[in-house]
Amino acid sequence: MTLSRALTLGLLLALPATTGAQTAIAPDLDPRVQQIVAAVSETRLKTRATTLVGFGTRESMSDTTSAIRGIGAARQWIHDELRRSSGRLQVSFDTHVIAPQGRFTRQTELRNVMAVLPGRSARRIYVTGHYDSLNLGSGGQQALNAGGGQNPQARAGFDHDTPAPGANDDGSGTVLTMELARVFAESGLQFDATLVFICWAGEEQGLVGSAAHAQQLAADQVTVEANFNNDIVGNIHGGNGVIDAETVRVYAVGPEDSMSRSLARYIQRVAALYVPSHRIRLMAREDRFGRGSDQSSFTRQGFPAVVFREANENFAKQHTAADTLEGVDFAYLAQNARVNAASAASLALAPAAPKVTGPTGANLLTRGPSGYDAQLTWNAVPGAVAYRIAWRDTWSNDWQHRQTIGDATEFVLPNVSIDDFVFGVAAVGADGHESLTSAYVSPVRRSADVKVVKP
Ligand SMILES: [Zn+2]
């Protein structure tokens, strides 16, 4: 390396830069987002969770004819309650008839309950939780975790109408989703993105309701920018005795520079601004070890998604009759709702993320005419007034350097090697809100096996 190149590189790396998401460059607090965060009602979360538990069970194959008990009564109440929340919400059943398979021992009509708040653009941001519940019988999830038995759901004679209150799994995520639908619609704001709030069915049978929905989205080529999935987000007393009401886990599937990881970093940065009393613990994996939820129906179709999980779980209560309201701390659930609200609102007010690949899928990142620079190019985004470049060491998992530039679609970092750093670019709107950061991801090189002549 020549002295001048070393100096240039040294200067670049000494730019006002940050090392962690919590202190990254960010827009000033937007009073509109603050208002949305402040509108989250702990009381309403509790009242609605109480009603939900009152249906006795919400198991996906439970009774659909009663007006007071079973999944049929529950979904109708969620539907009507969303409709009562705001006239701006387009509320409907997203219905799928599921053929017998896996844990569905007979053909079953599943209804996801959906509320849409149309934005200026058709790109969608999802906030979701599953309203179906489950009682696996003695031991519940703890027995399954211990490897003590097979999942009994597919067995003949499994009782679908046994009490399954599901207050925390996933009554917590359901009422969080319903509350955000109300708060966003009642804010009166016109968002750039279209917000979709869905309470899923069939999660406990293998993410079936969300899978049917996401499959359809992919077939219809809908643009989905993010899915904020919430599953088991209301308990603060871990089964191991640890109590934590100040943190929440956010799981995001890789690879390192997937848009799901970009979404996770975004949530951590925005939450630090608007809900500084709550700490986001990012988890660089799809979900808890060996377990899953509806975000995976989205990532499977290539849509960015994360799942929120409470800090410490009590496995003994999950999937049993003991998953009752006493196990939900509504002040904690409200904090998790505020984190969702702040990050979904910021993202919905921001322009879309820039596309950093060309028509053939190749990265718009080159070494420039010198052969030794980082030349970044991206597609212009409607509504963007500026762009924010980010970069970091390849071995680091969060942006170390961020720099806002003007309304350009190209930027050169002289003497910064594209071999040694990861680069990304985000779009910034007129009111300072930033999109997700799109990273230039070096593809895994593939080659065919060498043909070897056997002796
Ligand atoms: Zn669940």
XYZ file of N, CA and C in Angstrom, residues 42-250:
627
model
N -52.116 -0.036 27.411
C -51.939 -1.260 28.200
C -53.303 -1.816 28.628
N -54.214 -0.921 28.962
C -55.552 -1.340 29.403
C -56.281 -2.091 28.302
N -56.209 -1.554 27.083
C -56.911 -2.208 25.981
C -56.292 -3.573 25.684
N -54.969 -3.661 25.780
C -54.300 -4.956 25.574
C -54.865 -5.986 26.548
N -55.033 -5.575 27.788
C -55.513 -6.495 28.821
C -56.989 -6.856 28.616
N -57.803 -5.875 28.329
C -59.236 -6.130 28.114
C -59.437 -7.112 26.965
N -58.718 -6.886 25.887
C -58.888 -7.760 24.716
C -58.343 -9.161 24.977
N -57.210 -9.247 25.687
C -56.658 -10.574 26.005
C -57.642 -11.345 26.871
N -58.336 -10.653 27.757
C -59.321 -11.292 28.632
C -60.475 -11.862 27.796
N -60.943 -11.090 26.831
C -62.010 -11.579 25.943
C -61.531 -12.806 25.161
N -60.321 -12.710 24.639
C -59.766 -13.785 23.807
C -59.687 -15.105 24.580
N -59.179 -15.023 25.803
C -59.055 -16.214 26.646
C -60.436 -16.789 26.985
N -61.415 -15.905 27.034
C -62.789 -16.302 27.371
C -63.443 -17.235 26.350
N -62.832 -17.382 25.184
C -63.393 -18.311 24.194
C -63.042 -19.765 24.518
N -62.312 -19.985 25.589
C -62.043 -21.341 26.072
C -60.931 -22.042 25.316
N -61.101 -22.152 24.012
C -60.029 -22.652 23.149
C -60.120 -21.942 21.808
N -58.964 -21.796 21.176
C -58.921 -21.257 19.803
C -58.125 -22.233 18.928
N -58.184 -23.487 19.298
C -57.476 -24.518 18.550
C -58.021 -24.531 17.116
N -57.164 -24.725 16.136
C -57.551 -24.535 14.730
C -58.646 -25.471 14.245
N -58.802 -26.638 14.912
C -59.857 -27.573 14.511
C -60.970 -27.630 15.552
N -61.008 -26.613 16.415
C -62.067 -26.577 17.440
C -63.376 -26.085 16.830
N -64.384 -25.962 17.674
C -65.744 -25.642 17.235
C -65.819 -24.321 16.455
N -66.592 -24.338 15.367
C -66.769 -23.106 14.572
C -68.228 -22.658 14.544
N -69.082 -23.371 15.281
C -70.512 -23.033 15.225
C -70.986 -22.230 16.433
N -70.335 -22.409 17.563
C -70.751 -21.694 18.776
C -70.422 -20.205 18.640
N -71.262 -19.371 19.266
C -71.009 -17.922 19.254
C -70.127 -17.506 20.415
N -69.851 -18.438 21.339
C -69.109 -18.036 22.544
C -67.863 -18.868 22.815
N -67.719 -20.005 22.147
C -66.577 -20.867 22.443
C -65.968 -21.423 21.153
N -64.632 -21.531 21.137
C -63.954 -22.135 20.000
C -63.432 -21.110 19.009
N -62.720 -21.617 17.979
C -62.033 -20.719 17.053
C -62.998 -19.898 16.197
N -64.195 -20.464 15.938
C -65.173 -19.722 15.126
C -65.614 -18.441 15.813
N -65.925 -18.549 17.105
C -66.349 -17.379 17.879
C -65.191 -16.385 18.007
N -63.993 -16.914 18.206
C -62.820 -16.046 18.399
C -62.526 -15.219 17.149
N -62.524 -15.872 15.994
C -62.167 -15.135 14.768
C -63.222 -14.095 14.415
N -64.493 -14.442 14.700
C -65.547 -13.463 14.415
C -65.401 -12.239 15.321
N -65.033 -12.470 16.583
C -64.851 -11.346 17.514
C -63.654 -10.476 17.089
N -62.544 -11.120 16.704
C -61.364 -10.348 16.271
C -61.736 -9.476 15.066
N -62.428 -10.099 14.116
C -62.882 -9.397 12.914
C -63.734 -8.176 13.282
N -64.726 -8.385 14.146
C -65.657 -7.307 14.493
C -64.962 -6.223 15.322
N -64.075 -6.655 16.189
C -63.355 -5.708 17.043
C -62.434 -4.813 16.197
N -61.778 -5.401 15.190
C -60.931 -4.594 14.291
C -61.784 -3.589 13.529
N -62.949 -4.037 13.108
C -63.849 -3.161 12.359
C -64.323 -1.996 13.232
N -64.579 -2.296 14.504
C -64.996 -1.252 15.445
C -63.857 -0.288 15.751
N -62.604 -0.742 15.584
C -61.432 0.065 15.965
C -61.322 1.349 15.166
N -61.572 1.232 13.858
C -61.410 2.405 12.996
C -62.056 2.163 11.644
N -62.753 3.152 11.161
C -63.369 3.069 9.834
C -62.336 3.087 8.722
N -61.084 3.436 9.053
C -60.052 3.474 8.013
C -59.493 2.087 7.702
N -59.780 1.108 8.566
C -59.244 -0.242 8.345
C -60.157 -1.040 7.420
N -59.565 -1.693 6.434
C -60.317 -2.614 5.563
C -60.182 -4.008 6.160
N -61.229 -4.457 6.842
C -61.162 -5.704 7.609
C -61.825 -6.837 6.830
N -61.166 -7.999 6.797
C -61.739 -9.152 6.087
C -61.166 -10.448 6.635
N -61.817 -11.563 6.284
C -61.247 -12.883 6.528
C -60.411 -13.269 5.312
N -59.210 -13.745 5.578
C -58.355 -14.285 4.523
C -58.486 -15.804 4.669
N -59.376 -16.383 3.867
C -59.810 -17.769 4.088
C -59.095 -18.753 3.160
N -58.662 -19.870 3.736
C -57.997 -20.930 2.965
C -58.543 -22.281 3.417
N -58.909 -23.113 2.448
C -59.363 -24.465 2.785
C -58.150 -25.391 2.699
N -57.803 -25.977 3.841
C -56.581 -26.781 3.941
C -56.923 -28.262 3.800
N -56.256 -28.910 2.874
C -56.462 -30.349 2.684
C -55.869 -31.091 3.889
N -56.355 -32.317 4.147
C -55.776 -33.092 5.252
C -54.275 -33.295 5.017
N -53.459 -32.960 5.995
C -52.001 -33.126 5.896
C -51.410 -32.855 7.268
N -50.318 -33.541 7.566
C -49.617 -33.323 8.828
C -50.550 -33.389 10.020
N -50.612 -32.286 10.760
C -51.430 -32.248 11.972
C -52.898 -31.955 11.673
N -53.216 -31.670 10.411
C -54.633 -31.511 10.041
C -55.173 -32.873 9.621
N -55.946 -33.483 10.515
C -56.428 -34.840 10.254
C -57.693 -34.846 9.396
N -58.235 -33.653 9.150
C -59.364 -33.558 8.217
C -59.280 -32.218 7.492
N -60.016 -32.095 6.397
C -60.048 -30.822 5.667
C -60.564 -29.725 6.601
N -59.879 -28.602 6.608
C -60.227 -27.544 7.562
C -60.213 -26.187 6.881
N -61.249 -25.410 7.170
C -61.262 -24.037 6.662
C -60.559 -23.141 7.682
N -59.444 -22.545 7.254
C -58.705 -21.632 8.134
C -59.026 -20.203 7.736
N -59.222 -19.367 8.738
C -59.442 -17.949 8.432
C -58.424 -17.098 9.181
N -57.507 -16.478 8.436
C -56.688 -15.425 9.020
C -57.567 -14.180 9.062
N -57.394 -13.362 10.097
C -58.176 -12.132 10.160
C -57.258 -10.966 9.788
N -57.680 -10.219 8.777
C -56.782 -9.240 8.150
C -57.385 -7.833 8.194
N -56.551 -6.858 8.540
C -56.968 -5.440 8.502
C -55.914 -4.670 7.708
N -56.352 -3.991 6.666
C -55.425 -3.268 5.790
C -55.617 -1.765 5.969
N -54.500 -1.062 6.129
C -54.522 0.403 6.150
C -53.764 0.870 4.903
N -54.506 1.261 3.843
C -53.836 1.578 2.577
C -52.888 2.772 2.707
N -51.737 2.662 2.053
C -50.765 3.755 2.032
C -50.728 4.391 0.657
N -49.776 5.335 0.494
C -49.628 5.973 -0.825
C -49.143 4.970 -1.861
N -48.291 4.042 -1.408
C -47.774 3.039 -2.340
C -48.290 1.658 -1.942
N -48.138 0.705 -2.860
C -48.680 -0.641 -2.636
C -47.731 -1.524 -1.837
N -46.464 -1.064 -1.658
C -45.524 -1.916 -0.915
C -46.066 -2.125 0.493
N -45.912 -3.364 0.990
C -46.593 -3.728 2.235
C -45.645 -3.942 3.411
N -46.117 -3.528 4.568
C -45.453 -3.842 5.835
C -46.470 -4.595 6.683
N -46.077 -5.781 7.154
C -46.971 -6.631 7.942
C -46.642 -6.566 9.437
N -47.684 -6.507 10.256
C -47.549 -6.727 11.700
C -48.474 -7.901 12.020
N -47.939 -8.944 12.662
C -48.713 -10.179 12.793
C -48.515 -10.893 14.131
N -49.489 -11.734 14.463
C -49.409 -12.670 15.587
C -50.426 -13.764 15.307
N -50.299 -14.940 15.944
C -51.295 -15.987 15.640
C -52.312 -16.094 16.769
N -53.591 -16.169 16.372
C -54.636 -16.204 17.392
C -55.043 -17.618 17.759
N -54.622 -18.608 16.996
C -54.982 -19.977 17.380
C -54.151 -20.398 18.593
N -54.712 -21.313 19.386
C -54.045 -21.776 20.604
C -53.965 -23.300 20.584
N -53.332 -23.871 21.611
C -53.106 -25.323 21.617
C -52.952 -25.833 23.041
N -53.494 -27.008 23.286
C -53.228 -27.719 24.536
C -52.762 -29.115 24.172
N -51.491 -29.389 24.433
C -50.908 -30.688 24.076
C -51.126 -31.738 25.156
N -51.785 -31.338 26.251
C -51.974 -32.285 27.337
C -50.807 -32.247 28.315
N -50.647 -33.276 29.099
C -49.692 -33.224 30.213
C -48.282 -32.909 29.716
N -47.676 -31.955 30.384
C -46.293 -31.590 30.044
C -46.197 -30.480 29.037
N -47.205 -30.362 28.164
C -47.198 -29.280 27.178
C -45.897 -29.220 26.407
N -45.424 -27.994 26.168
C -44.225 -27.786 25.373
C -42.984 -28.313 26.086
N -42.991 -28.257 27.435
C -41.814 -28.701 28.177
C -41.529 -30.177 27.897
N -42.606 -30.989 27.845
C -42.418 -32.408 27.569
C -41.869 -32.616 26.159
N -42.376 -31.800 25.208
C -41.859 -31.914 23.831
C -40.392 -31.508 23.779
N -40.052 -30.396 24.472
C -38.665 -29.929 24.502
C -37.737 -31.003 25.045
N -38.226 -31.714 26.081
C -37.401 -32.728 26.726
C -37.281 -33.988 25.868
N -37.975 -33.993 24.749
C -37.898 -35.144 23.851
C -38.674 -36.320 24.399
N -39.575 -36.026 25.358
C -40.301 -37.089 26.040
C -41.412 -37.710 25.214
N -41.770 -37.086 24.131
C -42.862 -37.692 23.378
C -43.000 -37.083 22.002
N -43.798 -37.723 21.190
C -44.078 -37.171 19.871
C -45.213 -36.176 20.007
N -45.288 -35.265 19.057
C -46.391 -34.320 19.059
C -47.692 -35.104 18.887
N -48.598 -35.009 19.856
C -49.804 -35.854 19.826
C -50.892 -35.364 18.873
N -50.692 -34.206 18.239
C -51.796 -33.607 17.478
C -52.328 -34.468 16.342
N -51.423 -35.177 15.675
C -51.848 -35.951 14.504
C -52.475 -37.294 14.884
N -52.391 -37.626 16.188
C -52.950 -38.903 16.635
C -54.477 -38.899 16.584
N -55.041 -40.038 16.251
C -56.505 -40.171 16.279
C -56.968 -39.973 17.721
N -58.073 -39.296 17.865
C -58.622 -39.111 19.207
C -58.099 -37.874 19.916
N -57.221 -37.114 19.271
C -56.741 -35.863 19.890
C -57.933 -34.924 20.081
N -58.074 -34.392 21.299
C -59.255 -33.581 21.630
C -59.013 -32.115 21.260
N -59.720 -31.652 20.227
C -59.520 -30.271 19.755
C -60.295 -29.247 20.578
N -61.156 -29.706 21.460
C -61.988 -28.767 22.224
C -61.609 -28.682 23.695
N -60.469 -29.262 24.040
C -59.987 -29.183 25.413
C -59.540 -27.743 25.706
N -59.628 -27.262 26.967
C -59.283 -25.861 27.237
C -57.851 -25.502 26.793
N -57.748 -24.448 25.990
C -56.448 -23.960 25.507
C -56.482 -22.430 25.532
N -56.286 -21.842 26.719
C -56.471 -20.381 26.852
C -55.504 -19.563 25.993
N -54.297 -20.046 25.814
C -53.330 -19.356 24.945
C -53.215 -17.867 25.223
N -53.150 -17.506 26.503
C -53.083 -16.078 26.848
C -51.795 -15.458 26.325
N -50.696 -16.196 26.508
C -49.402 -15.664 26.071
C -49.040 -16.177 24.685
N -49.382 -17.442 24.402
C -49.087 -18.071 23.108
C -50.385 -18.322 22.349
N -50.808 -17.483 21.467
C -50.154 -16.207 21.226
C -51.205 -15.106 21.373
N -51.966 -15.193 22.490
C -52.885 -14.099 22.781
C -52.129 -12.776 22.853
N -50.896 -12.840 23.370
C -50.091 -11.611 23.506
C -49.813 -10.976 22.144
N -49.362 -11.774 21.189
C -49.079 -11.245 19.849
C -50.345 -10.825 19.110
N -51.452 -11.521 19.413
C -52.732 -11.192 18.763
C -53.218 -9.815 19.194
N -53.239 -9.556 20.512
C -53.753 -8.255 20.970
C -52.766 -7.135 20.631
N -51.468 -7.464 20.563
C -50.480 -6.462 20.118
C -50.787 -6.039 18.678
N -51.049 -7.030 17.830
C -51.357 -6.750 16.420
C -52.637 -5.919 16.304
N -53.657 -6.304 17.064
C -54.938 -5.575 17.030
C -54.770 -4.140 17.522
N -53.936 -3.972 18.554
C -53.728 -2.637 19.106
C -52.983 -1.738 18.106
N -52.002 -2.319 17.415
C -51.273 -1.511 16.423
C -52.176 -1.126 15.257
N -53.077 -2.031 14.880
C -54.028 -1.694 13.807
C -54.835 -0.465 14.201
N -55.311 -0.463 15.421
C -56.110 0.666 15.919
C -55.267 1.948 15.965
N -54.080 1.844 16.556
C -53.243 3.033 16.771
C -52.814 3.662 15.438
N -52.424 2.808 14.490
C -51.985 3.336 13.187
C -53.156 3.982 12.443
N -54.312 3.307 12.462
C -55.462 3.848 11.730
C -55.946 5.143 12.364
N -55.990 5.161 13.697
C -56.523 6.328 14.400
C -55.542 7.497 14.450
N -54.283 7.258 14.053
C -53.310 8.365 14.029
C -53.703 9.400 12.972
N -54.485 8.962 11.987
C -54.874 9.865 10.905
C -53.759 10.123 9.919
N -52.602 9.499 10.130
C -51.456 9.746 9.234
C -51.628 9.024 7.907
N -51.079 9.636 6.872
C -51.007 8.982 5.568
C -49.603 8.381 5.458
N -49.514 7.063 5.500
C -48.212 6.405 5.404
C -47.869 6.164 3.944
N -46.581 6.084 3.669
C -46.176 5.754 2.303
C -46.461 4.279 2.016
N -46.124 3.414 2.958
C -46.363 1.979 2.776
C -47.780 1.624 3.191
N -48.283 0.545 2.616
C -49.561 -0.027 3.029
C -49.306 -0.955 4.209
N -50.033 -0.733 5.289
C -49.842 -1.571 6.485
C -50.881 -2.678 6.501
N -50.425 -3.884 6.779
C -51.322 -5.038 6.844
C -51.166 -5.690 8.218
N -52.263 -5.769 8.948
C -52.267 -6.377 10.280
C -53.013 -7.697 10.170
N -52.327 -8.797 10.512
C -53.004 -10.104 10.393
C -52.853 -10.920 11.671
N -53.985 -11.488 12.104
C -53.979 -12.502 13.146
C -54.128 -13.852 12.442
N -53.077 -14.691 12.563
C -53.027 -15.953 11.822
C -53.782 -17.068 12.519
N -54.271 -18.019 11.730
C -54.760 -19.306 12.249
C -53.803 -20.403 11.778
N -53.902 -21.569 12.401
C -53.131 -22.734 11.945
C -51.641 -22.687 12.216
N -51.189 -21.763 13.081
C -49.751 -21.702 13.383
C -49.292 -22.971 14.065
N -50.098 -23.438 15.001
C -49.701 -24.587 15.833
C -49.718 -25.904 15.055
N -50.263 -25.895 13.856
C -50.260 -27.097 13.010
C -49.126 -27.041 11.991
N -48.256 -26.021 12.107
C -47.128 -25.930 11.180
C -47.171 -24.683 10.316
N -47.519 -23.537 10.901
C -47.482 -22.228 10.220
C -48.398 -22.214 8.998
N -49.499 -22.926 9.086
C -50.288 -23.211 7.883
C -51.041 -21.982 7.351
N -51.667 -21.212 8.239
C -52.405 -20.023 7.774
C -51.485 -19.000 7.129
N -50.348 -18.757 7.742
C -49.406 -17.772 7.186
C -48.764 -18.294 5.907
N -48.514 -19.612 5.861
C -47.898 -20.195 4.664
C -48.834 -20.041 3.460
N -50.123 -20.299 3.690
C -51.096 -20.169 2.592
C -51.145 -18.714 2.106
N -51.095 -17.780 3.049
C -51.137 -16.356 2.689
C -49.869 -15.934 1.942
N -48.707 -16.306 2.475
C -47.427 -15.879 1.876
C -47.224 -16.499 0.491
N -47.675 -17.747 0.344
C -47.636 -18.418 -0.968
C -48.394 -17.597 -2.009
N -49.568 -17.114 -1.589
C -50.398 -16.331 -2.490
C -49.726 -14.990 -2.822
N -49.083 -14.382 -1.826
C -48.372 -13.119 -2.059
C -47.293 -13.299 -3.123
N -46.557 -14.403 -3.004
C -45.478 -14.660 -3.959
C -46.057 -14.887 -5.354
N -47.152 -15.648 -5.423
C -47.785 -15.925 -6.716
C -48.285 -14.634 -7.359
N -48.782 -13.717 -6.531
C -49.310 -12.444 -7.043
C -48.222 -11.377 -7.204
N -46.974 -11.738 -6.881
C -45.826 -10.820 -6.997
C -46.043 -9.512 -6.228
N -46.572 -9.644 -5.019
C -46.774 -8.483 -4.142
C -45.422 -8.090 -3.528
N -45.188 -6.787 -3.401
C -43.963 -6.323 -2.747
C -44.182 -6.264 -1.240
N -43.439 -7.090 -0.525
C -43.515 -7.086 0.935
C -42.166 -6.617 1.468
N -42.212 -5.530 2.209
C -40.960 -4.945 2.696
C -40.552 -5.522 4.047
N -41.517 -5.882 4.857
C -41.187 -6.363 6.202
C -42.370 -7.079 6.819
N -42.049 -8.088 7.636
C -43.045 -8.706 8.499
C -42.528 -8.632 9.938
N -43.268 -7.902 10.787
C -42.986 -7.863 12.223
C -43.883 -8.922 12.859
N -43.355 -10.121 13.082
C -44.168 -11.173 13.682
C -43.941 -11.203 15.196
N -45.010 -11.372 15.936
C -44.932 -11.387 17.406
C -45.546 -12.669 17.918
N -44.748 -13.477 18.602
C -45.250 -14.754 19.106
C -44.638 -15.018 20.488
N -45.486 -14.995 21.507
C -45.054 -15.181 22.908
C -44.226 -13.973 23.332
N -44.919 -12.881 23.602
C -44.230 -11.615 23.882
C -44.735 -10.936 25.159
N -45.386 -11.717 26.074
C -46.008 -11.041 27.210
C -45.579 -11.478 28.597
N -44.699 -12.489 28.690
C -44.348 -13.021 30.006
C -42.973 -12.516 30.446
N -42.847 -12.184 31.740
C -41.530 -11.704 32.234
C -40.879 -12.693 33.202
N -41.615 -13.749 33.613
C -41.071 -14.713 34.581
C -40.592 -15.963 33.853
N -39.311 -16.074 33.633
C -38.772 -17.260 32.987
C -39.001 -18.489 33.854
N -39.187 -19.637 33.205
C -39.355 -20.877 33.945
C -38.136 -21.213 34.787
N -36.993 -20.588 34.483
C -35.757 -20.813 35.242
C -35.615 -19.834 36.403
N -36.655 -19.021 36.650
C -36.608 -18.088 37.778
C -36.104 -16.701 37.422
N -35.571 -16.526 36.202
C -35.059 -15.214 35.799
C -36.227 -14.301 35.413
N -36.214 -13.089 35.947
C -37.262 -12.110 35.614
C -36.644 -10.995 34.782
N -37.267 -10.687 33.650
C -36.745 -9.627 32.771
C -37.913 -8.932 32.080
N -38.131 -7.677 32.452
C -39.197 -6.889 31.824
C -38.622 -5.771 30.978
N -37.294 -5.773 30.799
C -36.654 -4.633 30.124
C -36.089 -4.959 28.747
N -36.131 -6.233 28.362
C -35.551 -6.562 27.058
C -36.512 -7.447 26.263
N -36.292 -7.474 24.960
C -37.056 -8.372 24.097
C -36.087 -8.908 23.045
N -36.302 -10.142 22.647
C -35.431 -10.741 21.627
C -36.059 -10.582 20.240
N -35.222 -10.284 19.273
C -35.676 -10.205 17.877
C -34.802 -11.155 17.057
